[in-house]
PDB file of C-alpha atoms in Angstrom:
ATOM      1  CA  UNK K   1      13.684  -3.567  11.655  1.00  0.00           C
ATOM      2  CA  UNK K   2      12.657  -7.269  11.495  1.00  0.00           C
ATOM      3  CA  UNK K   3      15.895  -9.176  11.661  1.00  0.00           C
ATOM      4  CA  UNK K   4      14.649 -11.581   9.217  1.00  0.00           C
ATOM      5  CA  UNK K   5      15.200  -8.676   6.688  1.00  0.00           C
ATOM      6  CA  UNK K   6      18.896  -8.991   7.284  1.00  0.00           C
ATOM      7  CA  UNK K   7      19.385 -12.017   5.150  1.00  0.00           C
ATOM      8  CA  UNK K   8      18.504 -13.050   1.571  1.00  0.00           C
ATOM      9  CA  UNK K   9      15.374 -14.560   2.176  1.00  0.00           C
ATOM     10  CA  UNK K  10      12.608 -16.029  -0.646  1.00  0.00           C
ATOM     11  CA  UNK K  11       9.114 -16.264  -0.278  1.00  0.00           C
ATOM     12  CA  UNK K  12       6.230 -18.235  -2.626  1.00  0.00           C
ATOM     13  CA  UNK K  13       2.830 -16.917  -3.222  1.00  0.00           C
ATOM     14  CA  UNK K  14       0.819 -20.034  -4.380  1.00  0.00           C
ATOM     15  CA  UNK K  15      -2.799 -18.396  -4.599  1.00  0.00           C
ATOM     16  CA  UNK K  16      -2.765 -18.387  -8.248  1.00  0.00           C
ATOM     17  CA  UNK K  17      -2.340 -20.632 -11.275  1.00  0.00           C
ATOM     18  CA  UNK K  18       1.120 -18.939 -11.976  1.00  0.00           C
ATOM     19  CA  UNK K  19       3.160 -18.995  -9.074  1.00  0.00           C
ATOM     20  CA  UNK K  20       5.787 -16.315  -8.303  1.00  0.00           C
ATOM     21  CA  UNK K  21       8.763 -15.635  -6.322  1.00  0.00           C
ATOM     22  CA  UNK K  22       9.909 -12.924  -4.669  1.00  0.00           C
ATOM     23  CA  UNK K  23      13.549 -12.491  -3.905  1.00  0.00           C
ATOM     24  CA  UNK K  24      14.776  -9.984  -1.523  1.00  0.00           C
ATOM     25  CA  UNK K  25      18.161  -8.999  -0.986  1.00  0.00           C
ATOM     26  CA  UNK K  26      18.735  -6.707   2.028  1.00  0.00           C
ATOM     27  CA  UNK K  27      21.844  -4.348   1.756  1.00  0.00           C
ATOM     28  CA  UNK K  28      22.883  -1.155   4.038  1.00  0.00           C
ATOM     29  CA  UNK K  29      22.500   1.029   1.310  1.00  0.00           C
ATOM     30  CA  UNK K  30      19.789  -0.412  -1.214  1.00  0.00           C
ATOM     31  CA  UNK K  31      17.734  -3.248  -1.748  1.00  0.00           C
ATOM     32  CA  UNK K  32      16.623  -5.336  -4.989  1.00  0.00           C
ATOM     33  CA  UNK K  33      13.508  -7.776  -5.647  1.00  0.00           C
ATOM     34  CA  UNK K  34      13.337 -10.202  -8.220  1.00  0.00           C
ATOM     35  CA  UNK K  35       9.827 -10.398 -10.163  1.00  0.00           C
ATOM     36  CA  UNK K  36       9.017 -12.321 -12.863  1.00  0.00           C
ATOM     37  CA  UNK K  37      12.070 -12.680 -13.795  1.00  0.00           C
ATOM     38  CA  UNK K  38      12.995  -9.082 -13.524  1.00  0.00           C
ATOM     39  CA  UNK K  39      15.668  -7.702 -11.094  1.00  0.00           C
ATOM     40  CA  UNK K  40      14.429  -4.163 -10.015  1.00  0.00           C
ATOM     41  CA  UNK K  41      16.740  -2.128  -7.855  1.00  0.00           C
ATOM     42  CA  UNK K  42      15.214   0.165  -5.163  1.00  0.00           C
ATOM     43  CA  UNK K  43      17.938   2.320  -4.290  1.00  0.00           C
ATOM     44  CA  UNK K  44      16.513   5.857  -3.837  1.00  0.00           C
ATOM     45  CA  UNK K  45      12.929   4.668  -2.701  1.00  0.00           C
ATOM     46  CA  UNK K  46      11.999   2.987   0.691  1.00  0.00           C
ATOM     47  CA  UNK K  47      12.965  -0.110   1.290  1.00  0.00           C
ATOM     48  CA  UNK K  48      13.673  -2.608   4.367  1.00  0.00           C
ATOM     49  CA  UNK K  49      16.694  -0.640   5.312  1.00  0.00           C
ATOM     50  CA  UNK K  50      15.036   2.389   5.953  1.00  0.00           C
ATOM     51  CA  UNK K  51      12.076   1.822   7.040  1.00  0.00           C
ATOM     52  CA  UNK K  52      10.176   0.231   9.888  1.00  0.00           C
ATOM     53  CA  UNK K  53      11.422   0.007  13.533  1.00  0.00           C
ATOM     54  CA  UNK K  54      14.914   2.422  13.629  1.00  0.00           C
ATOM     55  CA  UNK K  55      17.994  -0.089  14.179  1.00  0.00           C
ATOM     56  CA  UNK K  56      19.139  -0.651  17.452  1.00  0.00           C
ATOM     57  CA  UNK K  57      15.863  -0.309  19.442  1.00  0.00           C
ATOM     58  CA  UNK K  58      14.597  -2.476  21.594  1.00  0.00           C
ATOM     59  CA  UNK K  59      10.766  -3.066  22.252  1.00  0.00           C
ATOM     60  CA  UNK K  60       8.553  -3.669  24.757  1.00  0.00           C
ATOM     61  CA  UNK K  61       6.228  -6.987  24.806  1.00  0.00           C
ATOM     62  CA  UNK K  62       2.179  -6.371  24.458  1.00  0.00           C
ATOM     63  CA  UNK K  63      -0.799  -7.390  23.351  1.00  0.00           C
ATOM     64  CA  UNK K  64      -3.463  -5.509  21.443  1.00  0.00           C
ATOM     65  CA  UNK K  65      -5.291  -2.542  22.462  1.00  0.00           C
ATOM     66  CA  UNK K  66      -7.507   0.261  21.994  1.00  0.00           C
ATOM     67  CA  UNK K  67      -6.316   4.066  22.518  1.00  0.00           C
ATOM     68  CA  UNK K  68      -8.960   6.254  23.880  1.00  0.00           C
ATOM     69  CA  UNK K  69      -7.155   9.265  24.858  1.00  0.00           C
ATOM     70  CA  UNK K  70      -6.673  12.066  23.099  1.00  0.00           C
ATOM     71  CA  UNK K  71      -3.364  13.428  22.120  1.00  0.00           C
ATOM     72  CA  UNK K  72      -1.844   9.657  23.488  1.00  0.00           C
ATOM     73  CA  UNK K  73       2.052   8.854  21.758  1.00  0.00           C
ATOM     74  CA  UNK K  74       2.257   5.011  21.980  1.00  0.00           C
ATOM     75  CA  UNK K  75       6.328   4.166  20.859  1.00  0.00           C
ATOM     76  CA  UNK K  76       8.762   1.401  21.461  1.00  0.00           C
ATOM     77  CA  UNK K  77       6.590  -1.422  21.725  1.00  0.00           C
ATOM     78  CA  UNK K  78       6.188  -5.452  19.605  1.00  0.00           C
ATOM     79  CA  UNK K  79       2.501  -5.423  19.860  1.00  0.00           C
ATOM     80  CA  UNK K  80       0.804  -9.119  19.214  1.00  0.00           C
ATOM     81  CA  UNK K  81      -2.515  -8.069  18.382  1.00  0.00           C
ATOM     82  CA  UNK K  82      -4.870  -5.491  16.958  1.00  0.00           C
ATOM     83  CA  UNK K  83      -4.469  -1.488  17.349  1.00  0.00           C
ATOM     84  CA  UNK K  84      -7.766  -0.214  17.502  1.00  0.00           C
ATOM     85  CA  UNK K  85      -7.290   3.831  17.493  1.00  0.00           C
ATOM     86  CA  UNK K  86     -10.315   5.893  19.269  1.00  0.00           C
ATOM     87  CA  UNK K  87      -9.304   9.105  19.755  1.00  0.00           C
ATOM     88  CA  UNK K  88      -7.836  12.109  17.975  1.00  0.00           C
ATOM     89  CA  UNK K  89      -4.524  13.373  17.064  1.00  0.00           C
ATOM     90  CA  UNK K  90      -2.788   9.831  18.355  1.00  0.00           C
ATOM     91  CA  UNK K  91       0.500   8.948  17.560  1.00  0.00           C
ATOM     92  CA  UNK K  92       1.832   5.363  17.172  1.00  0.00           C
ATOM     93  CA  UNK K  93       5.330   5.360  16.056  1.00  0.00           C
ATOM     94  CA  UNK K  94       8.653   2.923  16.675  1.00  0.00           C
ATOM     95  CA  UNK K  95       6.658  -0.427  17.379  1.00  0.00           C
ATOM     96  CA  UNK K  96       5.927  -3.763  15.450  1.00  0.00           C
ATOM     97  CA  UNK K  97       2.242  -4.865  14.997  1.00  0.00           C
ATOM     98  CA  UNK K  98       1.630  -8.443  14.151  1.00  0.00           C
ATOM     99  CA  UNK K  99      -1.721  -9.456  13.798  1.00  0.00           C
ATOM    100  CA  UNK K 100      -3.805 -12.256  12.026  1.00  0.00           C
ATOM    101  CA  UNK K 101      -7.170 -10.410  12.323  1.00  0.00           C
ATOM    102  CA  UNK K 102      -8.917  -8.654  10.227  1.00  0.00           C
ATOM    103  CA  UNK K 103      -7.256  -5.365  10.438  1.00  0.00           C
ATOM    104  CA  UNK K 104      -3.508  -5.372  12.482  1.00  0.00           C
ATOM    105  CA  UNK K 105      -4.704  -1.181  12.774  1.00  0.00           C
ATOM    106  CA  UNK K 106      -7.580   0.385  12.365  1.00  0.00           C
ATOM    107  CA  UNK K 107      -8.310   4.049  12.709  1.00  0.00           C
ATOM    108  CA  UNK K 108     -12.548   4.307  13.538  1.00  0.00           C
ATOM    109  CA  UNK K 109     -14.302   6.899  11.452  1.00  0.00           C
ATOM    110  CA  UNK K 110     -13.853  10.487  12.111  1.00  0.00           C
ATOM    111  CA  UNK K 111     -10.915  10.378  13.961  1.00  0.00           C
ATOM    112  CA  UNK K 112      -8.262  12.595  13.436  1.00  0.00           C
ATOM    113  CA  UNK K 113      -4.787  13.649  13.160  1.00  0.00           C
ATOM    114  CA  UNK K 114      -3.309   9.957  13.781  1.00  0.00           C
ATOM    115  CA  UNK K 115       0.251   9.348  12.793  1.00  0.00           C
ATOM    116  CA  UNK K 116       1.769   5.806  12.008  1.00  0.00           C
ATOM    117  CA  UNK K 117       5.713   6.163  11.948  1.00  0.00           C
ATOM    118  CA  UNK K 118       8.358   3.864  11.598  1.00  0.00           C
ATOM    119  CA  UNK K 119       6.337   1.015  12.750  1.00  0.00           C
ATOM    120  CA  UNK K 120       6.346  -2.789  11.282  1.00  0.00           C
ATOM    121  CA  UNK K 121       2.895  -3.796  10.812  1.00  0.00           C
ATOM    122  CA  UNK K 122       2.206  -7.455   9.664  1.00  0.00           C
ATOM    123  CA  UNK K 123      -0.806  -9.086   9.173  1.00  0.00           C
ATOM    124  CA  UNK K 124       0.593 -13.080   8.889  1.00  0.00           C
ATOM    125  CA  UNK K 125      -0.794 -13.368   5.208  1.00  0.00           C
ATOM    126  CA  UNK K 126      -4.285 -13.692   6.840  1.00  0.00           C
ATOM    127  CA  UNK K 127      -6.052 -11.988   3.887  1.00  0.00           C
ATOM    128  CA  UNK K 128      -6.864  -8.332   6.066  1.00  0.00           C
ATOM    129  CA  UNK K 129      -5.546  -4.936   6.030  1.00  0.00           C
ATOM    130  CA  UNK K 130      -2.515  -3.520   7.626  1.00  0.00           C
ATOM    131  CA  UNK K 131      -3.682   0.134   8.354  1.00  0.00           C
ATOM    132  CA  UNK K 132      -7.402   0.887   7.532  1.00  0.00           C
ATOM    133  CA  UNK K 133      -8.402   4.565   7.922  1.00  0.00           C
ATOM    134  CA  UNK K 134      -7.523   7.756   7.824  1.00  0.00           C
ATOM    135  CA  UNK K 135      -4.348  10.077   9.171  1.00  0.00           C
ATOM    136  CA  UNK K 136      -0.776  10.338   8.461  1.00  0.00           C
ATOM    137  CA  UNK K 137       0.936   6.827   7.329  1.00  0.00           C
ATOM    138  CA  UNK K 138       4.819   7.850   7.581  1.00  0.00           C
ATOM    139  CA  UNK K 139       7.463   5.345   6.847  1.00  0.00           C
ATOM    140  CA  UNK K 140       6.344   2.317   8.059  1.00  0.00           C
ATOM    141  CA  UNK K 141       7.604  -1.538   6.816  1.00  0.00           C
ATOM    142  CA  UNK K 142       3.962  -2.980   5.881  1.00  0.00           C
ATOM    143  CA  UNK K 143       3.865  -6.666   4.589  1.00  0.00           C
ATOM    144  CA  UNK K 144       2.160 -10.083   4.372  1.00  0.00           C
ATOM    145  CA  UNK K 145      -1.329  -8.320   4.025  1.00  0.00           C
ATOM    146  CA  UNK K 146      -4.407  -8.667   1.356  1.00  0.00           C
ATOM    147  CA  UNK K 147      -4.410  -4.427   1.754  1.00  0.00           C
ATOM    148  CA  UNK K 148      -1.480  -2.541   2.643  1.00  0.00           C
ATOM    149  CA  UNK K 149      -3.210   0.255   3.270  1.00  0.00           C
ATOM    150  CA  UNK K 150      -7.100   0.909   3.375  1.00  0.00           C
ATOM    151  CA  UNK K 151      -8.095   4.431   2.906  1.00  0.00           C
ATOM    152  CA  UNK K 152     -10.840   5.230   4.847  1.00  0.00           C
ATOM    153  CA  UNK K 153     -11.513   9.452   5.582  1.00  0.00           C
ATOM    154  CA  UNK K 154     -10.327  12.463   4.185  1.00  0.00           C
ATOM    155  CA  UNK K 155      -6.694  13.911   4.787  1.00  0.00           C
ATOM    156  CA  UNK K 156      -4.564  11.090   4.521  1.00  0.00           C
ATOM    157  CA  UNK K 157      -0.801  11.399   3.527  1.00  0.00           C
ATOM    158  CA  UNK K 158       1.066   8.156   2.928  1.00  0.00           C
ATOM    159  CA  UNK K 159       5.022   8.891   2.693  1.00  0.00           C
ATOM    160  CA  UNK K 160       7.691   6.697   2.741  1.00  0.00           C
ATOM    161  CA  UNK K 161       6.255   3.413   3.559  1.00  0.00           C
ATOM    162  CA  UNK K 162       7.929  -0.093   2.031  1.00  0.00           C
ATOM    163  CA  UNK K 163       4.607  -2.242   1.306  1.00  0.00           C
ATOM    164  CA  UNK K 164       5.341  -5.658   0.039  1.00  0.00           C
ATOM    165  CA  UNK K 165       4.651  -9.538   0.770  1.00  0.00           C
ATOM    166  CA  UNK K 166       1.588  -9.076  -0.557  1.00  0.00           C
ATOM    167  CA  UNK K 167      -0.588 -12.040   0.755  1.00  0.00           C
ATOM    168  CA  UNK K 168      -3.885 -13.243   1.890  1.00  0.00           C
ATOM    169  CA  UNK K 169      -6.236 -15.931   1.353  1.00  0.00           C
ATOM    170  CA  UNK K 170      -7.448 -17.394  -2.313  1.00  0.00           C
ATOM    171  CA  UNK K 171     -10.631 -14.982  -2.198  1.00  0.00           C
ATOM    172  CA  UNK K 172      -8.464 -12.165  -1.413  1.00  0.00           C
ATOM    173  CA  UNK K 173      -8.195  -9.367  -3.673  1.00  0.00           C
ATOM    174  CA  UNK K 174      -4.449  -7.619  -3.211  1.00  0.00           C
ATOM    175  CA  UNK K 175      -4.149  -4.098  -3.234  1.00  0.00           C
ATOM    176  CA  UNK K 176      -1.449  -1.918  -2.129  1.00  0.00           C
ATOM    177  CA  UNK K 177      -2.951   0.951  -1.163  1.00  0.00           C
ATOM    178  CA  UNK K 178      -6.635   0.775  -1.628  1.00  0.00           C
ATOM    179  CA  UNK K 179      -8.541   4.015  -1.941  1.00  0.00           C
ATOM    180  CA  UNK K 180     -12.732   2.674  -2.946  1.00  0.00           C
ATOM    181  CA  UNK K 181     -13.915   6.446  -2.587  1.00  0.00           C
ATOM    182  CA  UNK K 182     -15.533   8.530  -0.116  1.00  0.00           C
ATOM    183  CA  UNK K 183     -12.863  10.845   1.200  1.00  0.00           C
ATOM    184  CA  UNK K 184     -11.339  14.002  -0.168  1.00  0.00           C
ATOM    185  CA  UNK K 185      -7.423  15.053   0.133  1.00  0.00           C
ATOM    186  CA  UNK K 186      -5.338  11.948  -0.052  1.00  0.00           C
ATOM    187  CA  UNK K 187      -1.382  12.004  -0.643  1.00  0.00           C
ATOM    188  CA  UNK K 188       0.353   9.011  -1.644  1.00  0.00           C
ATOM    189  CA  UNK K 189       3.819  10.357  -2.126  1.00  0.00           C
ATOM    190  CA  UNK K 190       7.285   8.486  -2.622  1.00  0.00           C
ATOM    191  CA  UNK K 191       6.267   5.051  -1.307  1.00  0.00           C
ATOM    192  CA  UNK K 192       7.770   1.573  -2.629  1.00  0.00           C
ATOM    193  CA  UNK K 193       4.674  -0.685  -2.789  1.00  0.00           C
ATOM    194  CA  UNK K 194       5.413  -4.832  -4.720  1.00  0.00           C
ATOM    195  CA  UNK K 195       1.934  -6.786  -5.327  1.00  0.00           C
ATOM    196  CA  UNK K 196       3.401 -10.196  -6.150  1.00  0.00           C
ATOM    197  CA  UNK K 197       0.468 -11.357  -7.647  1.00  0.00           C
ATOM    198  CA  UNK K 198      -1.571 -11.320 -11.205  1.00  0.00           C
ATOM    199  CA  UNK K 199      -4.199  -8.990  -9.422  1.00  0.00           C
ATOM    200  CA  UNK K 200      -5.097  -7.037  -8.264  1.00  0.00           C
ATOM    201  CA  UNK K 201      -2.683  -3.482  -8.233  1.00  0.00           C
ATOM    202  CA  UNK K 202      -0.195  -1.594  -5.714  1.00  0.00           C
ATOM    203  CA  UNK K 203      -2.824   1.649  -6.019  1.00  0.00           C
ATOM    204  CA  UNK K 204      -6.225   1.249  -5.764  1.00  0.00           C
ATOM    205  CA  UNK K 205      -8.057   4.601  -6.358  1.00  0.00           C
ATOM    206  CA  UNK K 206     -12.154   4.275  -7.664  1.00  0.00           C
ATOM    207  CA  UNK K 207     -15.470   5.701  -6.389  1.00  0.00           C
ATOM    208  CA  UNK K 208     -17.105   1.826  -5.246  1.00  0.00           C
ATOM    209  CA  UNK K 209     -17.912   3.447  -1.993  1.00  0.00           C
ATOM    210  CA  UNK K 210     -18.577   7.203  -3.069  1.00  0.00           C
ATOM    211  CA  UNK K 211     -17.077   9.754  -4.576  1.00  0.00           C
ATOM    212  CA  UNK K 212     -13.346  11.398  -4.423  1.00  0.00           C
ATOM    213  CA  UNK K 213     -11.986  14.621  -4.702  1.00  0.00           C
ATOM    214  CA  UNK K 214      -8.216  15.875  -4.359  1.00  0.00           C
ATOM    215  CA  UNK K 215      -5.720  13.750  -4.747  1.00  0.00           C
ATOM    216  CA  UNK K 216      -1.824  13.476  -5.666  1.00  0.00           C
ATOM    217  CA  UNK K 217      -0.280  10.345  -6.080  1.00  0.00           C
ATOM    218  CA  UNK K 218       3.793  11.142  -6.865  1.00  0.00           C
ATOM    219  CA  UNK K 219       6.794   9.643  -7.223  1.00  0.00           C
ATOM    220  CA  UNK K 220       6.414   6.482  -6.380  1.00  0.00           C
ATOM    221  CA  UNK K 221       7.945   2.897  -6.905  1.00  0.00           C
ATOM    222  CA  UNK K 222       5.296   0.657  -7.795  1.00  0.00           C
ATOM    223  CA  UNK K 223       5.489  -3.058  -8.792  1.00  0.00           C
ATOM    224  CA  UNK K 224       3.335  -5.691 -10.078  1.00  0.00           C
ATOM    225  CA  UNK K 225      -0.284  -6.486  -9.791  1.00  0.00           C
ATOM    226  CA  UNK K 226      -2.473  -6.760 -12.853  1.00  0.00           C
ATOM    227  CA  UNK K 227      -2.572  -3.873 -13.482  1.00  0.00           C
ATOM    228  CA  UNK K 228      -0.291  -1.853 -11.209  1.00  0.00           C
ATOM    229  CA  UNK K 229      -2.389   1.225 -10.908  1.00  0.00           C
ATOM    230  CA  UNK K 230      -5.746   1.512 -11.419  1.00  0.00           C
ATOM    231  CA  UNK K 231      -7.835   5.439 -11.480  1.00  0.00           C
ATOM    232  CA  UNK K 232     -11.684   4.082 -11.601  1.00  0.00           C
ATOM    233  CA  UNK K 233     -14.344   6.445 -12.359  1.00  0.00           C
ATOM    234  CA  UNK K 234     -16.985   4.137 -13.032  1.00  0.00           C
ATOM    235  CA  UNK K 235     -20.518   5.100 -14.164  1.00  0.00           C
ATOM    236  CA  UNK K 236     -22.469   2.031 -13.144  1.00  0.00           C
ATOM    237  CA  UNK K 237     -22.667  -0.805 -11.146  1.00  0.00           C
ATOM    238  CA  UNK K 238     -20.660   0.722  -8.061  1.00  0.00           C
ATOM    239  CA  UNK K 239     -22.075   0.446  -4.633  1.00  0.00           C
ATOM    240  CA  UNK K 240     -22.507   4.450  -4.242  1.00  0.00           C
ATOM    241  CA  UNK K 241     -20.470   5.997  -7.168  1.00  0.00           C
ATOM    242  CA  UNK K 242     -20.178   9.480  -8.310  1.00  0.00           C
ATOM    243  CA  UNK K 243     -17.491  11.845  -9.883  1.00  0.00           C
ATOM    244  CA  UNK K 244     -13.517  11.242  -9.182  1.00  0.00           C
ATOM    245  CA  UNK K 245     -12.013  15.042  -9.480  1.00  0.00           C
ATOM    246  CA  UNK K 246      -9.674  16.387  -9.411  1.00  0.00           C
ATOM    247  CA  UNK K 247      -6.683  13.525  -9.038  1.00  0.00           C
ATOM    248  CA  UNK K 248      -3.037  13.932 -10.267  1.00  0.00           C
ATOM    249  CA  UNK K 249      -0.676  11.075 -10.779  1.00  0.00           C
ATOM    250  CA  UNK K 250       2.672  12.063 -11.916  1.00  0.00           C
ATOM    251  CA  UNK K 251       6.255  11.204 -11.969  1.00  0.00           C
ATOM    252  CA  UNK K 252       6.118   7.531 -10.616  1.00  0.00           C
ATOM    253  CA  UNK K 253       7.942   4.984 -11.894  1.00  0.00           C
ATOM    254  CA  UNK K 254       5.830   1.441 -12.489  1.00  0.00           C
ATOM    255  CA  UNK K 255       7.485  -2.165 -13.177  1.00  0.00           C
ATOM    256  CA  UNK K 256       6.184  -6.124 -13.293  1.00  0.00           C
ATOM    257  CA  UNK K 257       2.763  -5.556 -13.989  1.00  0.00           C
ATOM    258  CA  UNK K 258       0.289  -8.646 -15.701  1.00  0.00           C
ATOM    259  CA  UNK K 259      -2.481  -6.523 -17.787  1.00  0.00           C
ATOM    260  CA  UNK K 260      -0.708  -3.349 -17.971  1.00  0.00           C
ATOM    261  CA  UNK K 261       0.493  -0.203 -15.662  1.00  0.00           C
ATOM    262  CA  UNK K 262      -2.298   2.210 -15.853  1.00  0.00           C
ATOM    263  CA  UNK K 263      -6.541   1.034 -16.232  1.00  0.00           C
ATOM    264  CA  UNK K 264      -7.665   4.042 -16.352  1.00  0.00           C
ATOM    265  CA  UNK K 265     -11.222   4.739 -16.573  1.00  0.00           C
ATOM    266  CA  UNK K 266     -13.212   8.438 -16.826  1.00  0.00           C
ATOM    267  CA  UNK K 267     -17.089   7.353 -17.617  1.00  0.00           C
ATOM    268  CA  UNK K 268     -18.336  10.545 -15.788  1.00  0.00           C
ATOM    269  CA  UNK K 269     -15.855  12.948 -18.068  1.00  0.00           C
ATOM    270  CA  UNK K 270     -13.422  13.553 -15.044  1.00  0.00           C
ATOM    271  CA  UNK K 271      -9.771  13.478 -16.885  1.00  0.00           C
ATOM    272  CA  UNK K 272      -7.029  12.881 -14.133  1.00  0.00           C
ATOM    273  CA  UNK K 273      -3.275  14.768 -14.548  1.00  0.00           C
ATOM    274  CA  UNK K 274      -1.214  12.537 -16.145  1.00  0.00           C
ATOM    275  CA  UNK K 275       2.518  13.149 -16.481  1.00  0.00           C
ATOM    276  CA  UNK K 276       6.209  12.024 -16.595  1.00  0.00           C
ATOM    277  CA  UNK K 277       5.046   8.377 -15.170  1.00  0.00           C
ATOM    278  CA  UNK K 278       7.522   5.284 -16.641  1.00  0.00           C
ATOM    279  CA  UNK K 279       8.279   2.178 -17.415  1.00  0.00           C
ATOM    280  CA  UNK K 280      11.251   1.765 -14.950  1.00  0.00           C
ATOM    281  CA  UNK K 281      12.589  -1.358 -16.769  1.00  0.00           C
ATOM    282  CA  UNK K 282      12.621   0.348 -20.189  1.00  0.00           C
ATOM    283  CA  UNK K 283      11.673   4.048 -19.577  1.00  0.00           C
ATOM    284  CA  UNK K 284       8.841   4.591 -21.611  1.00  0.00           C
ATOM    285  CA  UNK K 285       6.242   6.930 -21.080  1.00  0.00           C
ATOM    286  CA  UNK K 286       3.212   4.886 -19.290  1.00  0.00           C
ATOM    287  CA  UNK K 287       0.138   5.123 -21.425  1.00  0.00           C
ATOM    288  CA  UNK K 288      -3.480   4.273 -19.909  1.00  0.00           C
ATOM    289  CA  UNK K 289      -4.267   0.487 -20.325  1.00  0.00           C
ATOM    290  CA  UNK K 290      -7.057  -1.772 -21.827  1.00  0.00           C
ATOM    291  CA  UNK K 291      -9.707  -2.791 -19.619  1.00  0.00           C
ATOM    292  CA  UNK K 292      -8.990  -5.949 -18.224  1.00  0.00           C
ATOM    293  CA  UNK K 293     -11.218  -9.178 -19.331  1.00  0.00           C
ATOM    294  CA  UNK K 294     -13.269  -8.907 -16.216  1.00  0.00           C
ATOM    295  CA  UNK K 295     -13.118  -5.852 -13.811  1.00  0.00           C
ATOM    296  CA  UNK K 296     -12.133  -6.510 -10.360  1.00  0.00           C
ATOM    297  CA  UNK K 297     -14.870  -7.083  -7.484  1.00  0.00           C
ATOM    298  CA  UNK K 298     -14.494  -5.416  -4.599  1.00  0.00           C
TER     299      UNK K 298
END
């Protein structure tokens, strides 16, 4: 764990008109942010306490690098530079990544049965993506990032992961976990994910790229954005397109958002599972939202 996260610290993101701050209050057992105003407590989801690099460990200096062999376990190392991952069934686990390229890891296409686990991965608020592809995203402490996490392939599970410090550049357009179609299977299950800013959401999930089938999204913690989850299946004007089937989001609990919680959008006749998702300042049921104005670019 960053020792940065052991004191009160507060951060400014200035890429917007309003201007927001983000207070974070590290604790042994639980951790609260401050948004908009709004104290929200995170006890019971991931947080900086538990997540990240275990206490107590110490790391090995590195640069960047590219795995190539198969079946490789890279662990225990602070990393300055990009993770390229070329090979299948890799497992990166126990290190920090800091980065100010484009992606701090990137999984190529096709690759397989990667795992990223208990790792801190931070991109420097240089506007990329923290983790872009496909695998197995376990508890990691992801920050300072236009895209948390970029889905890129089918069978991905992200579990457990504290994404937050949302930041990037003024063209940047923040997403949590971003999911622009073109894969089957995803799991996004019991993750705390804070955009600080008006747009764009903490889950991304539409068919810009192609279309998706299969996924869960479950008990999460999600916080802020515009709106803070948005479940696009758009007719027209997508780069690819096609039908979004066959997606379940239930039982999450969704704070601090600017438009609303949930855009949700079925112009192919594809109805998601809806249930038992609320308002965690009020505890409301959260219905589907208005369109926004203008509909985000990607």
């Amino acid at each position: 764990m960053s020792c940065s996260y052991a004191l009160s610290i507060t951060r400014r993101v200035a890429f917007f008109p309003a201007v927001f701050q983000l207070l974070l209050s590290s604790y042994s057992e639980a951790e609260t942010v401050t948004l908009r105003g709004r104290t929200i407590d995170l006890t019971g989801f991931p947080n900086a306490t538990n997540t990240g690099v275990p206490p107590g460990m110490t790391l090995k200096e590195s640069g960047g690098f590219v795995i190539n062999s198969s079946g490789a376990v890279v662990e225990g190392l602070d990393i300055r530079g990009g993770v390229v991952i070329d090979a299948s069934n890799v497992t990166l686990r126990n290190c920090r990544i800091t980065y100010d390229g484009v992606y701090v890891v990137l999984i190529k296409g096709g690759i397989r049965g990667t795992v990223i686990q208990n790792c801190e991965i931070d991109n420097l608020g240089s506007g990329g993506q923290c983790i872009a592809g496909q695998g197995s995203f376990l508890r990691n402490n992801i920050r300072n990032c236009a895209d948390g996490i970029a889905v890129g392939g089918n069978d991905t599970v992200i579990e457990g992961n504290y994404i937050h410090d949302m930041r990037g550049t003024a063209a940047s357009h923040f997403d949590g976990i971003q999911a622009d179609g073109n894969f089957s299977h995803l799991t996004i299950r019991h993750n705390t994910i804070i955009n600080e800013n008006i747009q764009t959401s903490a889950i991304m999930v539409d068919n810009y790229a192609g279309p998706i089938d299969n996924v869960l999204i479950e008990n999460n913690l999600l916080i802020g954005g515009g709106y803070t989850v948005y479940i696009n299946e758009v007719a027209k004007g997508q780069l690819v397109g096609g039908p979004v089937t066959n997606v379940t989001f239930i039982n999450n609990q969704l704070v601090g958002w600017h438009w609303g919680g949930l855009d949700l959008r079925t112009e192919l006749g594809n109805m998601p599972v809806i249930s038992g998702n609320i308002n965690k300042a009020t505890g409301a049921a959260i219905p589907p939202g208005k369109k926004p104005t203008s509909k985000p670019t990607r």
